[in-house]
Short mmCIF file of C-alpha atoms and ligand atoms in Angstrom, two decimals:
data_model
loop_
_atom_site.label_atom_id
_atom_site.label_comp_id
_atom_site.label_asym_id
_atom_site.label_seq_id
_atom_site.Cartn_x
_atom_site.Cartn_y
_atom_site.Cartn_z
CA MET A 197 4.09 -9.57 -19.75
CA SER A 198 3.28 -6.47 -21.69
CA ARG A 199 1.11 -3.72 -20.19
CA ASP A 200 -1.50 -4.59 -22.89
CA SER A 201 -1.97 -8.15 -21.76
CA TYR A 202 -1.94 -7.00 -18.14
CA SER A 203 -4.54 -4.51 -18.90
CA LYS A 204 -6.78 -7.09 -20.32
CA SER A 205 -6.42 -9.39 -17.30
CA GLU A 206 -6.86 -6.43 -15.00
CA ALA A 207 -10.20 -5.47 -16.71
CA TYR A 208 -11.44 -9.02 -16.43
CA ILE A 209 -10.53 -9.09 -12.73
CA VAL A 210 -12.06 -5.73 -12.13
CA GLU A 211 -15.24 -6.76 -13.81
CA HIS A 212 -15.78 -9.91 -11.98
CA PHE A 213 -13.97 -9.33 -8.54
CA ALA A 214 -12.81 -5.92 -7.94
CA ARG A 215 -15.62 -3.47 -8.60
CA GLU A 216 -15.42 -0.09 -6.84
CA ASP A 217 -18.16 0.80 -4.66
CA GLU A 218 -19.66 4.44 -4.80
CA VAL A 219 -17.15 5.98 -2.41
CA LEU A 220 -14.10 4.30 -4.06
CA LYS A 221 -15.41 5.69 -7.36
CA GLU A 222 -15.62 9.08 -5.95
CA VAL A 223 -12.05 8.91 -4.65
CA ALA A 224 -10.91 7.73 -7.81
CA GLY A 225 -12.69 10.48 -9.72
CA ARG A 226 -11.15 13.10 -7.37
CA LEU A 227 -7.59 11.54 -7.79
CA SER A 228 -8.24 11.80 -11.62
CA ASN A 229 -9.39 15.35 -11.55
CA ASP A 230 -6.17 16.30 -9.54
CA GLY A 231 -3.93 14.44 -11.93
CA LYS A 232 -2.98 11.83 -9.41
CA TYR A 233 -4.81 8.71 -10.61
CA GLY A 234 -2.49 5.92 -10.88
CA ILE A 235 -0.33 6.93 -7.89
CA ASN A 236 -2.94 5.02 -5.79
CA VAL A 237 -3.24 1.12 -6.10
CA SER A 238 -5.37 -0.23 -8.81
CA PRO A 239 -8.72 -1.82 -7.86
CA VAL A 240 -7.10 -5.26 -8.51
CA GLU A 241 -4.32 -4.37 -6.00
CA GLY A 242 -7.02 -2.99 -3.59
CA LYS A 243 -8.96 -6.11 -3.75
CA LEU A 244 -5.80 -8.13 -3.17
CA LEU A 245 -5.06 -6.14 -0.12
CA GLN A 246 -8.50 -6.65 1.09
CA TRP A 247 -8.16 -10.47 0.55
CA LEU A 248 -4.96 -10.55 2.57
CA VAL A 249 -6.84 -8.65 5.31
CA GLY A 250 -9.34 -11.36 5.35
CA LEU A 251 -6.77 -14.01 5.71
CA VAL A 252 -4.58 -12.39 8.36
CA ALA A 253 -7.60 -10.94 10.28
CA PRO A 254 -5.39 -8.17 11.66
CA LYS A 255 -6.41 -6.05 14.75
CA LEU A 256 -4.04 -3.38 13.76
CA VAL A 257 -2.82 -2.36 10.18
CA VAL A 258 -0.19 0.33 9.71
CA GLU A 259 -0.19 1.92 6.26
CA ILE A 260 2.71 4.13 5.19
CA GLY A 261 1.60 6.43 2.36
CA THR A 262 -2.18 7.49 2.46
CA LEU A 263 -2.53 9.89 -0.49
CA TYR A 264 -6.40 10.28 -0.77
CA GLY A 265 -7.15 7.13 1.14
CA TYR A 266 -8.03 4.86 -1.74
CA SER A 267 -5.92 1.93 -0.43
CA THR A 268 -6.91 2.71 3.00
CA LEU A 269 -10.50 2.25 2.12
CA TRP A 270 -10.01 -1.07 0.55
CA ILE A 271 -8.18 -2.30 3.60
CA ALA A 272 -10.52 -0.74 6.13
CA ARG A 273 -13.55 -2.34 4.47
CA ALA A 274 -12.29 -5.77 5.26
CA LEU A 275 -11.31 -5.12 8.93
CA ALA A 276 -13.43 -6.41 11.80
CA PRO A 277 -15.50 -3.72 13.47
CA SER A 278 -13.01 -3.66 16.40
CA ALA A 279 -9.90 -3.54 14.22
CA LYS A 280 -8.09 -0.52 13.23
CA ILE A 281 -5.76 1.04 10.51
CA ILE A 282 -3.33 3.89 11.23
CA SER A 283 -2.34 5.53 7.91
CA LEU A 284 0.64 7.85 7.86
CA GLU A 285 0.79 10.58 5.44
CA PHE A 286 3.33 13.34 4.96
CA ASP A 287 1.34 15.88 2.86
CA PRO A 288 -1.21 17.89 5.05
CA LYS A 289 -3.50 18.38 2.09
CA HIS A 290 -3.44 14.62 1.21
CA ALA A 291 -4.15 13.84 4.81
CA GLU A 292 -7.05 16.31 4.96
CA ILE A 293 -8.67 14.89 1.79
CA ALA A 294 -8.21 11.29 2.88
CA ARG A 295 -10.01 11.97 6.18
CA GLU A 296 -12.88 13.47 4.29
CA HIS A 297 -13.07 10.18 2.32
CA VAL A 298 -12.82 7.97 5.39
CA HIS A 299 -15.81 9.86 6.81
CA MET A 300 -17.74 9.69 3.52
CA ALA A 301 -17.22 5.86 3.78
CA ASN A 302 -18.41 5.88 7.33
CA LEU A 303 -15.14 4.41 8.57
CA ASP A 304 -14.05 7.02 11.09
CA GLY A 305 -14.06 4.38 13.82
CA ARG A 306 -11.67 2.11 12.06
CA VAL A 307 -9.30 4.49 10.48
CA GLU A 308 -6.78 6.97 11.84
CA ILE A 309 -4.86 9.29 9.52
CA ARG A 310 -1.58 10.55 11.16
CA GLN A 311 0.04 13.37 9.28
CA GLY A 312 3.87 13.84 9.21
CA ASP A 313 6.96 12.21 8.03
CA ALA A 314 6.45 8.42 8.42
CA LYS A 315 10.12 7.82 9.18
CA GLU A 316 9.76 9.97 12.40
CA ILE A 317 6.22 8.92 13.22
CA VAL A 318 7.13 5.12 13.31
CA LYS A 319 9.89 5.83 15.82
CA THR A 320 7.27 7.12 18.26
CA MET A 321 4.80 4.22 17.72
CA ASN A 322 4.86 1.58 20.28
CA VAL A 323 2.73 -0.89 18.43
CA LYS A 324 2.93 -4.55 17.33
CA PRO A 325 0.91 -4.54 13.98
CA ASP A 326 -0.45 -7.60 12.44
CA MET A 327 -0.08 -6.05 9.04
CA VAL A 328 2.15 -3.20 7.44
CA PHE A 329 1.47 -1.91 4.10
CA ILE A 330 4.31 0.34 2.64
CA ASP A 331 3.31 2.56 -0.30
CA ALA A 332 5.20 5.95 0.21
CA ASP A 333 8.35 7.58 -0.99
CA LYS A 334 10.70 4.94 -2.60
CA PRO A 335 14.01 6.07 -1.05
CA GLY A 336 12.22 5.54 2.33
CA TYR A 337 11.47 1.84 1.77
CA LYS A 338 14.70 0.48 3.35
CA ALA A 339 14.01 2.46 6.57
CA TYR A 340 10.26 1.53 6.57
CA LEU A 341 11.18 -2.11 6.19
CA GLU A 342 13.67 -1.92 9.02
CA TRP A 343 10.88 -0.56 11.28
CA ALA A 344 8.36 -3.04 9.96
CA MET A 345 10.47 -6.17 10.38
CA SER A 346 10.97 -5.42 14.11
CA ALA A 347 7.48 -4.19 14.74
CA VAL A 348 5.32 -6.65 13.05
CA ARG A 349 4.09 -9.43 15.32
CA VAL A 350 5.12 -13.16 14.61
CA GLY A 351 2.68 -14.43 12.06
CA GLY A 352 2.05 -10.95 10.80
CA VAL A 353 2.53 -9.66 7.27
CA ILE A 354 4.51 -6.90 5.58
CA ILE A 355 3.32 -5.80 2.09
CA GLY A 356 5.35 -3.35 -0.19
CA ASP A 357 3.82 -1.89 -3.26
CA ASN A 358 5.75 -0.75 -6.45
CA THR A 359 8.62 -3.15 -5.73
CA PHE A 360 9.65 -3.50 -9.29
CA LEU A 361 10.18 0.21 -9.02
CA PHE A 362 8.44 1.07 -12.26
CA GLY A 363 10.37 -1.54 -14.25
CA HIS A 364 13.81 -0.35 -12.95
CA LEU A 365 14.56 -3.52 -10.98
CA ILE A 366 13.62 -5.84 -13.81
CA GLY A 367 15.41 -4.04 -16.64
CA GLU A 368 12.26 -2.75 -18.25
CA ASP A 369 12.01 0.81 -19.44
CA ARG A 370 8.59 2.20 -18.81
CA GLY A 371 9.57 5.80 -19.42
CA GLU A 372 9.56 6.52 -15.66
CA ARG A 373 12.38 8.33 -14.12
CA THR A 374 13.74 7.39 -10.67
CA SER A 375 16.71 8.22 -8.55
CA ASP A 376 19.81 6.18 -7.41
CA ALA A 377 18.50 6.37 -3.96
CA ALA A 378 15.25 4.77 -4.87
CA ILE A 379 16.91 2.09 -6.69
CA ALA A 380 19.27 1.33 -3.90
CA SER A 381 16.50 1.38 -1.29
CA MET A 382 14.22 -0.76 -3.24
CA ARG A 383 17.03 -3.37 -4.03
CA ALA A 384 17.66 -3.46 -0.29
CA PHE A 385 13.93 -3.91 0.55
CA ASN A 386 13.53 -6.98 -1.72
CA GLU A 387 16.82 -8.54 -1.11
CA THR A 388 16.63 -8.05 2.68
CA LEU A 389 13.20 -9.93 2.73
CA ALA A 390 14.36 -12.56 0.29
CA LYS A 391 17.33 -13.45 2.39
CA SER A 392 15.83 -13.17 5.96
CA PRO A 393 15.26 -16.57 7.60
CA ASN A 394 12.78 -14.86 9.88
CA PHE A 395 10.31 -14.13 7.08
CA ARG A 396 8.65 -16.23 4.34
CA SER A 397 8.54 -13.81 1.43
CA THR A 398 7.79 -13.61 -2.20
CA MET A 399 6.56 -11.25 -4.91
CA ILE A 400 3.11 -11.08 -6.43
CA PRO A 401 3.85 -10.21 -10.04
CA THR A 402 1.38 -7.37 -10.48
CA TYR A 403 2.49 -4.88 -13.07
CA GLU A 404 3.98 -2.67 -10.28
CA GLY A 405 5.25 -5.60 -8.17
CA MET A 406 3.93 -6.32 -4.69
CA THR A 407 6.24 -7.92 -2.22
CA VAL A 408 4.65 -9.92 0.68
CA ALA A 409 6.35 -11.24 3.62
CA GLN A 410 5.18 -13.26 6.70
CA ARG A 411 7.10 -13.13 9.89
CA LEU A 412 8.11 -16.50 11.00
CA SER A 413 10.07 -15.84 14.25
C1 SAM B 727 1.96 6.13 -3.68
S1 SAM B 727 1.13 7.33 -2.78
C2 SAM B 727 0.10 6.47 -1.70
C3 SAM B 727 -1.05 5.68 -2.43
C4 SAM B 727 -2.04 5.07 -1.45
N1 SAM B 727 -1.39 4.13 -0.75
C5 SAM B 727 -3.17 4.54 -2.37
O1 SAM B 727 -2.87 3.49 -2.93
O2 SAM B 727 -4.19 5.11 -2.51
C6 SAM B 727 2.39 7.82 -1.60
C7 SAM B 727 2.12 8.82 -0.66
O3 SAM B 727 3.01 8.77 0.43
C8 SAM B 727 3.23 10.01 0.79
N2 SAM B 727 4.62 10.38 1.39
C9 SAM B 727 5.81 10.58 0.68
N3 SAM B 727 6.71 10.58 1.55
C10 SAM B 727 6.24 10.34 2.81
C11 SAM B 727 6.74 10.30 4.17
N4 SAM B 727 8.10 10.47 4.37
N5 SAM B 727 6.03 9.97 5.13
C12 SAM B 727 4.67 9.84 4.89
N6 SAM B 727 3.99 9.78 3.73
C13 SAM B 727 4.88 10.10 2.67
C14 SAM B 727 3.03 10.95 -0.36
O4 SAM B 727 2.61 12.27 0.05
C15 SAM B 727 1.91 10.14 -1.05
O5 SAM B 727 0.64 10.69 -0.62
#
């Protein structure tokens, strides 16, 4: 599927199903002004995450990779009032901006942004999340998955974004550079889930690739 045809389908979905509210528009604008738009999930992916949240009805979501909180807001908007998302972000400036956006969206009660290296933070988290969304540094995906596979509750869901690794895993040159470490990590991420008898996994063929896995045992 070429990016052109995807863009048309994406535009259709956005128009009919995935319109941004005022706060999301503002976050998108700020990402754009700072030259970071596109690092965040697209509105189509945001709505997909929201829809998965609706199905799983999680009490606790852990997100790895917050940026400005764009995906965090999509997810948080679908959470029950008593549910929570903890989002982990390495960059202090990103964490600070994301907190502003959470406040702007009136979601302080449902969202906690924790600043630091997610690989270290997860080791200190004694939680059984119902959903884990992984969208941070690509060489870290293997480690994040190891944690998520043991932490997520049975019946819970792990979601990884960018799992085609900008085309590198499917032999498509999209002009984006990556590292051998990122390629090895992302291969391990998909192959581990594909082979694990404890998870029912597949990929949703978004342009970036979204791997989804439900823990069976
Ligand atoms: C792809 S962006 C996240 C986009 C966000 N999920 C969204 O869709 O709006 C990746 C983020 O992960 C952060 N990050 C990179 N390495 C990290 C690490 N070791 N621990 C936590 N966050 C990290 C980056 O600073 C960046 O903000």
